[in-house]
N, CA, C and O atoms as a Tinker XYZ file with bonds, in Angstrom:
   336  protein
     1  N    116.005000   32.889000 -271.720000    73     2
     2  CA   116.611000   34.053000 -271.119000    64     1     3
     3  C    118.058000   34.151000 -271.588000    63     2     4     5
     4  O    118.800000   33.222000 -271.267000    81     3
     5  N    118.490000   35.029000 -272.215000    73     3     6
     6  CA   119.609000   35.133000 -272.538000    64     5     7
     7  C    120.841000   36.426000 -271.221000    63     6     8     9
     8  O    120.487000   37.549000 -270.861000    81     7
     9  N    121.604000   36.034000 -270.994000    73     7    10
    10  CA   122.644000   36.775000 -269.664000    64     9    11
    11  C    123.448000   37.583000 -270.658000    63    10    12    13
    12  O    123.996000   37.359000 -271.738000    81    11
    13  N    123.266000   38.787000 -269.712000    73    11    14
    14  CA   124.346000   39.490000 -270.465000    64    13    15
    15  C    125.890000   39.473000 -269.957000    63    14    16    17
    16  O    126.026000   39.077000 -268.799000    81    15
    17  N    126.806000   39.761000 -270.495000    73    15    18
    18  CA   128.008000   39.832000 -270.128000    64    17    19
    19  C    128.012000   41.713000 -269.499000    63    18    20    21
    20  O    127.992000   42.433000 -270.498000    81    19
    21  N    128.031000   42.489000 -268.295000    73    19    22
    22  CA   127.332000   43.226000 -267.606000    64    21    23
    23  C    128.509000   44.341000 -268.291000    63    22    24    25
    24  O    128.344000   45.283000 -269.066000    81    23
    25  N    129.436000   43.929000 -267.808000    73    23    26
    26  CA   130.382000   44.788000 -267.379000    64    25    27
    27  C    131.664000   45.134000 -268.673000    63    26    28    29
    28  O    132.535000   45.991000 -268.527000    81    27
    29  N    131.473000   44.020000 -270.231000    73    27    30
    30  CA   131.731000   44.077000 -271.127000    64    29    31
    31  C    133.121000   43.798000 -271.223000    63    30    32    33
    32  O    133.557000   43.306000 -270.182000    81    31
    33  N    134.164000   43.985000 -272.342000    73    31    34
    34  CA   135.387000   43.078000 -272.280000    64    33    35
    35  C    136.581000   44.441000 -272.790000    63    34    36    37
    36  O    136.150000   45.410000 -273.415000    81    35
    37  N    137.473000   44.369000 -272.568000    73    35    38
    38  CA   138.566000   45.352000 -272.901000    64    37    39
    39  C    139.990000   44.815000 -273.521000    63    38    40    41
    40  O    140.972000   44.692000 -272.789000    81    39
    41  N    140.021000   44.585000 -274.558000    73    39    42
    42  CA   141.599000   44.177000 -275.154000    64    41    43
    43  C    142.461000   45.257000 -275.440000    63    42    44    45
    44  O    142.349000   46.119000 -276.312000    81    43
    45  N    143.377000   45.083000 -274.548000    73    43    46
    46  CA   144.846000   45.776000 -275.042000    64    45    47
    47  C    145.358000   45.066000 -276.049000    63    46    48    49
    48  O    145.216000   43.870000 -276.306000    81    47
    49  N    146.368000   46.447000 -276.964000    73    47    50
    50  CA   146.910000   45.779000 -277.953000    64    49    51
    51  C    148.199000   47.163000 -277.785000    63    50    52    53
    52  O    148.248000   48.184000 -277.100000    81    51
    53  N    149.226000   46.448000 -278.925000    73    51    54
    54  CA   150.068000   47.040000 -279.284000    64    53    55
    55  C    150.852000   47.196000 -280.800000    63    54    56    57
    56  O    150.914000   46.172000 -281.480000    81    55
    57  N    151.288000   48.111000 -281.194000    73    55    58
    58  CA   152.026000   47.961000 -282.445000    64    57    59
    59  C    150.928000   48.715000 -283.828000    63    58    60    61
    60  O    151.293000   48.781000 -285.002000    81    59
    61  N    149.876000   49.102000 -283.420000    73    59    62
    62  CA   148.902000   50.123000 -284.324000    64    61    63
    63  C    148.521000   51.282000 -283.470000    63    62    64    65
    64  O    148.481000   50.977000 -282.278000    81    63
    65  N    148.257000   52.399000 -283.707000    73    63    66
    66  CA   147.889000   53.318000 -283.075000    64    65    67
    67  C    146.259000   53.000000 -283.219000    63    66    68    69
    68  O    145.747000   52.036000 -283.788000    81    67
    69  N    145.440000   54.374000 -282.362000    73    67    70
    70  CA   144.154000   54.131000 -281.908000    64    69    71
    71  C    143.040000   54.190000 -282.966000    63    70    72    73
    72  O    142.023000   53.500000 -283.023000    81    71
    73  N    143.662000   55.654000 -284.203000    73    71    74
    74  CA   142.556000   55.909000 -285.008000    64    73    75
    75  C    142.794000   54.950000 -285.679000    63    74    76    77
    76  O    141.711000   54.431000 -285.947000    81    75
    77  N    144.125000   54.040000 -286.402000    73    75    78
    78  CA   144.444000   52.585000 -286.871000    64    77    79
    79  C    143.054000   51.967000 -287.104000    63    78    80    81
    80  O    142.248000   51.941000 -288.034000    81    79
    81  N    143.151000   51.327000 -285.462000    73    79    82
    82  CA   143.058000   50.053000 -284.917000    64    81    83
    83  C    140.724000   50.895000 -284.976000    63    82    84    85
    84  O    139.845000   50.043000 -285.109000    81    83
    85  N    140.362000   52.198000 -284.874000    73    83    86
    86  CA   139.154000   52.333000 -285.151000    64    85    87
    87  C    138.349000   52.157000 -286.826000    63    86    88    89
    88  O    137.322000   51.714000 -287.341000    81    87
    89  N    139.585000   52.819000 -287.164000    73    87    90
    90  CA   138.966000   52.919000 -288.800000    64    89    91
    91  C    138.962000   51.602000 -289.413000    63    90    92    93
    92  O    138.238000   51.383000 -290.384000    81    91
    93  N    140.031000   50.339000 -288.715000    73    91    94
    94  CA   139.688000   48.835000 -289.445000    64    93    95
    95  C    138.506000   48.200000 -288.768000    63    94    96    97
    96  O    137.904000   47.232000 -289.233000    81    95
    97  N    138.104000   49.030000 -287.222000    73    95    98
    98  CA   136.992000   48.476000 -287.248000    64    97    99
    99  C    135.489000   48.887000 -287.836000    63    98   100   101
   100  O    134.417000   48.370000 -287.522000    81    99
   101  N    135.628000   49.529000 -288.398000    73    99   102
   102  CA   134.591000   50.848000 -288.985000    64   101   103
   103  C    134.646000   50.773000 -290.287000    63   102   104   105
   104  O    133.837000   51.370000 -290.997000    81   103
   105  N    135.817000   49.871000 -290.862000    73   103   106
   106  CA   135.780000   49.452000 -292.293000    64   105   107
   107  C    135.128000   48.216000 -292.517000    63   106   108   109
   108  O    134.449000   47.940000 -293.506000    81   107
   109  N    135.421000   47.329000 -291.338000    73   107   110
   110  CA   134.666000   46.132000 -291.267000    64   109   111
   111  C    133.042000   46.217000 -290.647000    63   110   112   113
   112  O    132.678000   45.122000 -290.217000    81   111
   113  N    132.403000   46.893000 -290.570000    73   111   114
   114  CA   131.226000   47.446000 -289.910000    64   113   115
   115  C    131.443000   46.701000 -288.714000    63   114   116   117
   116  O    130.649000   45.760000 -288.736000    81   115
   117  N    132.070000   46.675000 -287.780000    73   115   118
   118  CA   132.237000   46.695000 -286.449000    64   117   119
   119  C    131.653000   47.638000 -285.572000    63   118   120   121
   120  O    132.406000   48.593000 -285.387000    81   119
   121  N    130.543000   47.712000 -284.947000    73   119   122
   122  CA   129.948000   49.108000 -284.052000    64   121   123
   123  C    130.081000   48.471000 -282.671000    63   122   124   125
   124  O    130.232000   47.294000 -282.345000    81   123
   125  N    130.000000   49.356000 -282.106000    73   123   126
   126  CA   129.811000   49.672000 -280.637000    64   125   127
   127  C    130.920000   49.836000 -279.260000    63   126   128   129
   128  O    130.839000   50.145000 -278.071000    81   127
   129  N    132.307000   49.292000 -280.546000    73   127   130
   130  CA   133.584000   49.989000 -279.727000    64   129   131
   131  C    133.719000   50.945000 -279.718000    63   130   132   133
   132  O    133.398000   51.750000 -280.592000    81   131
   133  N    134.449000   51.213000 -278.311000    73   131   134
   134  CA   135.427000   52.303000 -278.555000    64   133   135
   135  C    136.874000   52.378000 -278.377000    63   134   136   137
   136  O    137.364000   51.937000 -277.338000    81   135
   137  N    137.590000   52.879000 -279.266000    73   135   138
   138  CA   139.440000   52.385000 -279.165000    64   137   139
   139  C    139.603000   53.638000 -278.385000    63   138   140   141
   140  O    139.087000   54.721000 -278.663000    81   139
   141  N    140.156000   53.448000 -277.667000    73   139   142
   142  CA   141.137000   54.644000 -276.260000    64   141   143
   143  C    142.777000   54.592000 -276.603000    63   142   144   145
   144  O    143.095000   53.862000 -277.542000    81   143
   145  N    143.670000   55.204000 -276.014000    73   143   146
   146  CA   144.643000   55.274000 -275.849000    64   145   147
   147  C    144.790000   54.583000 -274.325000    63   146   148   149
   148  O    143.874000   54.888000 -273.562000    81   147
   149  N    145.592000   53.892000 -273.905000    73   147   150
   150  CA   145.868000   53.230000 -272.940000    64   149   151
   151  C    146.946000   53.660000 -271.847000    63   150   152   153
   152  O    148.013000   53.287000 -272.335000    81   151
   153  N    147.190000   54.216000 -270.696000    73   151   154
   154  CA   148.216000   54.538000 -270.128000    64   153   155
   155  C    149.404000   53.816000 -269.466000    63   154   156   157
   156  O    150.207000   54.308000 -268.674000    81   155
   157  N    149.355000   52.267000 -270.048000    73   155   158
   158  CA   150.186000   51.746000 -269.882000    64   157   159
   159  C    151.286000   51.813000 -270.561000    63   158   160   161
   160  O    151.167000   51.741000 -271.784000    81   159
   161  N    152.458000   51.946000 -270.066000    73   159   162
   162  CA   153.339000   51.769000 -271.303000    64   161   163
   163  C    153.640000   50.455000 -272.478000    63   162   164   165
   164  O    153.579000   49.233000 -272.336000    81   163
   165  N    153.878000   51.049000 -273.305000    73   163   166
   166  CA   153.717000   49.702000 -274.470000    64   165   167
   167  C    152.621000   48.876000 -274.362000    63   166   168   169
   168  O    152.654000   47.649000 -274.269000    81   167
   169  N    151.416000   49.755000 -274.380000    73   167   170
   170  CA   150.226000   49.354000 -274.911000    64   169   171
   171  C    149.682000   50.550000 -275.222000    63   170   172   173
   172  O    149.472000   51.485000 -274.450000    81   171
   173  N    149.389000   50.469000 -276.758000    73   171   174
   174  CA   149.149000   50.782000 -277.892000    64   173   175
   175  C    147.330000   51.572000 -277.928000    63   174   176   177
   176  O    147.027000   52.729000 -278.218000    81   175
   177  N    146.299000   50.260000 -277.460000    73   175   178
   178  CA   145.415000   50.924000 -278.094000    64   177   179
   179  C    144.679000   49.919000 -276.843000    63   178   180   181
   180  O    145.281000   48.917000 -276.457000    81   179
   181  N    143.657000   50.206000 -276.405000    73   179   182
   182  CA   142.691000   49.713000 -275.461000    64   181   183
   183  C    141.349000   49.717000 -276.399000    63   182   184   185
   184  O    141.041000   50.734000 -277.021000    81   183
   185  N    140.496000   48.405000 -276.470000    73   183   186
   186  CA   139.382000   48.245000 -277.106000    64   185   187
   187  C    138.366000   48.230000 -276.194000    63   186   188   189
   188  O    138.172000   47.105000 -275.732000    81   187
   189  N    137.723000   49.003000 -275.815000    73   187   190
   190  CA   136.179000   48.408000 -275.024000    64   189   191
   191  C    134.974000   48.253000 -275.514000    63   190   192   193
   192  O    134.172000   49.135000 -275.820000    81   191
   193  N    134.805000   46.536000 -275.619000    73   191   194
   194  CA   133.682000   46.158000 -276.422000    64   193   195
   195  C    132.056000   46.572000 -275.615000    63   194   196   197
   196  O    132.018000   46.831000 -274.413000    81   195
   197  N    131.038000   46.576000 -276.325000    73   195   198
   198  CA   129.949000   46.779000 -275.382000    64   197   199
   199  C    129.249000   45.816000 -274.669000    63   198   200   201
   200  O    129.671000   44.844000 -275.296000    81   199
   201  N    128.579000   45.387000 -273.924000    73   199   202
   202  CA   127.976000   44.479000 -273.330000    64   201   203
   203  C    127.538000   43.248000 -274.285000    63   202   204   205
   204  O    126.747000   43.448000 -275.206000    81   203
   205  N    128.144000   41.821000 -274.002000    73   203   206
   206  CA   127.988000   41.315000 -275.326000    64   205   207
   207  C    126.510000   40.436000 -274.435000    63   206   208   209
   208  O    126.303000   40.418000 -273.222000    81   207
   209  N    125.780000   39.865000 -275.406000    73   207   210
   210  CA   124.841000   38.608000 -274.746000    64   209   211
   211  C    125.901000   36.836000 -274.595000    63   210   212   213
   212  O    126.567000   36.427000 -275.547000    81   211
   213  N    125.850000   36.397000 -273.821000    73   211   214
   214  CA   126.367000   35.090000 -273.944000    64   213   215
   215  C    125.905000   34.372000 -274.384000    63   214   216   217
   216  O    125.390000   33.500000 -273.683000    81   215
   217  N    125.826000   34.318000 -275.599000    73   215   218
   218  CA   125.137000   33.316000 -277.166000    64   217   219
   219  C    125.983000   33.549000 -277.994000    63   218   220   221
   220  O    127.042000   34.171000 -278.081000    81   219
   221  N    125.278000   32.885000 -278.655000    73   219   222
   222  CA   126.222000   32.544000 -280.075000    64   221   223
   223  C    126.715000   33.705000 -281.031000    63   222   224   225
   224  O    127.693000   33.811000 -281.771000    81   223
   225  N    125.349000   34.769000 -280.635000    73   223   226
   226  CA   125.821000   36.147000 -281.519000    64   225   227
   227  C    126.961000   37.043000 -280.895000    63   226   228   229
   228  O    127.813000   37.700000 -281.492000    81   227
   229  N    126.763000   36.903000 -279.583000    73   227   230
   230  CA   127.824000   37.563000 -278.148000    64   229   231
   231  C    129.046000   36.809000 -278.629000    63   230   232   233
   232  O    129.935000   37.658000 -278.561000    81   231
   233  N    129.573000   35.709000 -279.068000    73   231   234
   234  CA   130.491000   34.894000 -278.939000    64   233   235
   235  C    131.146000   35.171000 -280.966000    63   234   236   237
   236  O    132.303000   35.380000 -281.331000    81   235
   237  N    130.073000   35.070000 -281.708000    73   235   238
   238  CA   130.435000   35.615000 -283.109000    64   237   239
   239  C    131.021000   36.893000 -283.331000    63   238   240   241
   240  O    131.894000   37.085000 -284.177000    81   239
   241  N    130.378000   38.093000 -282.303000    73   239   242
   242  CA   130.948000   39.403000 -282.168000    64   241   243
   243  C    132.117000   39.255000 -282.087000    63   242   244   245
   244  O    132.915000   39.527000 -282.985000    81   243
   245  N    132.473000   38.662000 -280.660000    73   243   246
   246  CA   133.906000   39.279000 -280.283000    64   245   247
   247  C    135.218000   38.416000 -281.018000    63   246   248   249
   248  O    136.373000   38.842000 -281.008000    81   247
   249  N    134.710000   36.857000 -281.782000    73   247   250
   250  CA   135.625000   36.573000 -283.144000    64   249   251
   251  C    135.188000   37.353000 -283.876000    63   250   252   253
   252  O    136.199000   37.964000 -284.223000    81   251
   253  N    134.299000   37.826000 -284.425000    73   251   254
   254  CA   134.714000   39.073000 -285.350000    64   253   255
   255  C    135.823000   40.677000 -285.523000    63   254   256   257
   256  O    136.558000   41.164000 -286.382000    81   255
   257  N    135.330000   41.036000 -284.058000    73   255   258
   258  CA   136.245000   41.920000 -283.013000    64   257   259
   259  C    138.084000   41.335000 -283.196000    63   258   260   261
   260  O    139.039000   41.892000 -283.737000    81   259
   261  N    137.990000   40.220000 -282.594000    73   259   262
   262  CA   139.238000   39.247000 -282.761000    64   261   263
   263  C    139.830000   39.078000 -284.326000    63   262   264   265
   264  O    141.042000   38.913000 -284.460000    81   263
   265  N    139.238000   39.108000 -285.124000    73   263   266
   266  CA   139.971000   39.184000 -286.532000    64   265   267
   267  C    140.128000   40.344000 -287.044000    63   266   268   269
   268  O    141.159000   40.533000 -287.689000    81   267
   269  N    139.287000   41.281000 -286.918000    73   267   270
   270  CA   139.610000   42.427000 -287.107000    64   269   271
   271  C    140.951000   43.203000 -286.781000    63   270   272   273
   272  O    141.700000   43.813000 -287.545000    81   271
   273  N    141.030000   42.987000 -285.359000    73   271   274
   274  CA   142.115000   42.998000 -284.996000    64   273   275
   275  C    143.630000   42.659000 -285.363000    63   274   276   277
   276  O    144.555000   43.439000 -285.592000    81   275
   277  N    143.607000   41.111000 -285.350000    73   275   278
   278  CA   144.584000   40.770000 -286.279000    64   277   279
   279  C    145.036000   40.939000 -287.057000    63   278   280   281
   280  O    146.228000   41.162000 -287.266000    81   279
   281  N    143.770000   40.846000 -288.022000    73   279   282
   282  CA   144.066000   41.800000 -289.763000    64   281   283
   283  C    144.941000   42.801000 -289.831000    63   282   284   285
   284  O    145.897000   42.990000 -290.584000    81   283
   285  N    144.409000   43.537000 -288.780000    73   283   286
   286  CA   145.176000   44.968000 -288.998000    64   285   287
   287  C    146.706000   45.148000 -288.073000    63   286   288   289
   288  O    147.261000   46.172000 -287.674000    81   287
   289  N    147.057000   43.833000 -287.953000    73   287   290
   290  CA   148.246000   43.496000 -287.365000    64   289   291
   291  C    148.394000   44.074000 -285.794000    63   290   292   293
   292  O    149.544000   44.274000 -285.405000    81   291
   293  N    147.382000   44.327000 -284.955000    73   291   294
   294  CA   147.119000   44.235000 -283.753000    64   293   295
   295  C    148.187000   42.976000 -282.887000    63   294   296   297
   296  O    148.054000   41.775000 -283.126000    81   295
   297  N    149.089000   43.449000 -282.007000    73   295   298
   298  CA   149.238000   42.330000 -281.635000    64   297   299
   299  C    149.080000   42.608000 -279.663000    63   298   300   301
   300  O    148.645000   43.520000 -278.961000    81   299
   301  N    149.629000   41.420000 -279.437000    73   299   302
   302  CA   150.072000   41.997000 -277.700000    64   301   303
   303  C    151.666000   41.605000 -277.335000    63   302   304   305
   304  O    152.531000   41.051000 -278.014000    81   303
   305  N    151.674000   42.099000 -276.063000    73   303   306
   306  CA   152.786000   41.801000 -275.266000    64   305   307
   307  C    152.670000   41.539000 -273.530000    63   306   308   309
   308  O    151.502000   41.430000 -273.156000    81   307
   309  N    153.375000   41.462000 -272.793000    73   307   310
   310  CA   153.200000   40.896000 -271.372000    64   309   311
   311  C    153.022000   42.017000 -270.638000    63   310   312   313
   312  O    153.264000   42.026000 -269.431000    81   311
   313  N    152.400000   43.500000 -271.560000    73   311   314
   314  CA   152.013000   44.508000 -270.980000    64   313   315
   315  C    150.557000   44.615000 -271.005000    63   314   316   317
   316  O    149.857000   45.339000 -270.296000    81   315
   317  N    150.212000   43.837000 -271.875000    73   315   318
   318  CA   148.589000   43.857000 -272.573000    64   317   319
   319  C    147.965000   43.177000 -271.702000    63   318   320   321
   320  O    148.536000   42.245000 -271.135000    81   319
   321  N    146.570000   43.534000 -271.402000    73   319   322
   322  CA   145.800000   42.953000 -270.674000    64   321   323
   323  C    144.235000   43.097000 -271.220000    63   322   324   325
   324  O    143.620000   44.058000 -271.684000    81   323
   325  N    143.759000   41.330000 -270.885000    73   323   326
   326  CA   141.992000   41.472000 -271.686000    64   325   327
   327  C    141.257000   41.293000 -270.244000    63   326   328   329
   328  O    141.084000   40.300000 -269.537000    81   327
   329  N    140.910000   42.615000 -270.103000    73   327   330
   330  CA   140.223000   42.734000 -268.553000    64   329   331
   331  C    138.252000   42.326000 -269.141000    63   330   332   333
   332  O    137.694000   42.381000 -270.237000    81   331
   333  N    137.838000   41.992000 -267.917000    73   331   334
   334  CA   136.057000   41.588000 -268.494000    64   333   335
   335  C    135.609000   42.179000 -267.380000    63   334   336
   336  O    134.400000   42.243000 -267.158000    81   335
């Protein structure tokens, strides 16, 4: 039986804008996000990943998700928040 993660994961970021931070994931075939604009101040771009499985592929996604990110010089600040 594999559990899903229900309610899915959300990283704030800052310092790339939204279509940025979509098109590096869409260059990297990354599916099933979606990048938002965030109404916090000084946060940049809100990621909401989709329901991952808690396995190894659930856990490969979101380091994939996670470098992607980086790459594209994604960073945070003490405004950013990774809500689940």
């Amino acid at each position: 039986m594999t559990l899903l993660l229900s309610g899915g994961i959300e990283i704030e970021t800052y310092g790339v804008p939204v279509p940025t931070v979509q098109r590096a994931l869409n260059d990297n075939g990354i599916k099933g996000c979606q990048v938002k604009p965030d109404g916090t101040p000084s946060v940049d771009a809100e990621i909401v990943l989709p329901p991952i499985a808690l396995c190894q592929i659930g856990k490969e996604y979101l380091e994939s998700v996670c470098a992607v990110l980086s790459n594209a010089d994604c960073r945070i600040n003490t405004s950013c928040g990774l809500h689940v």
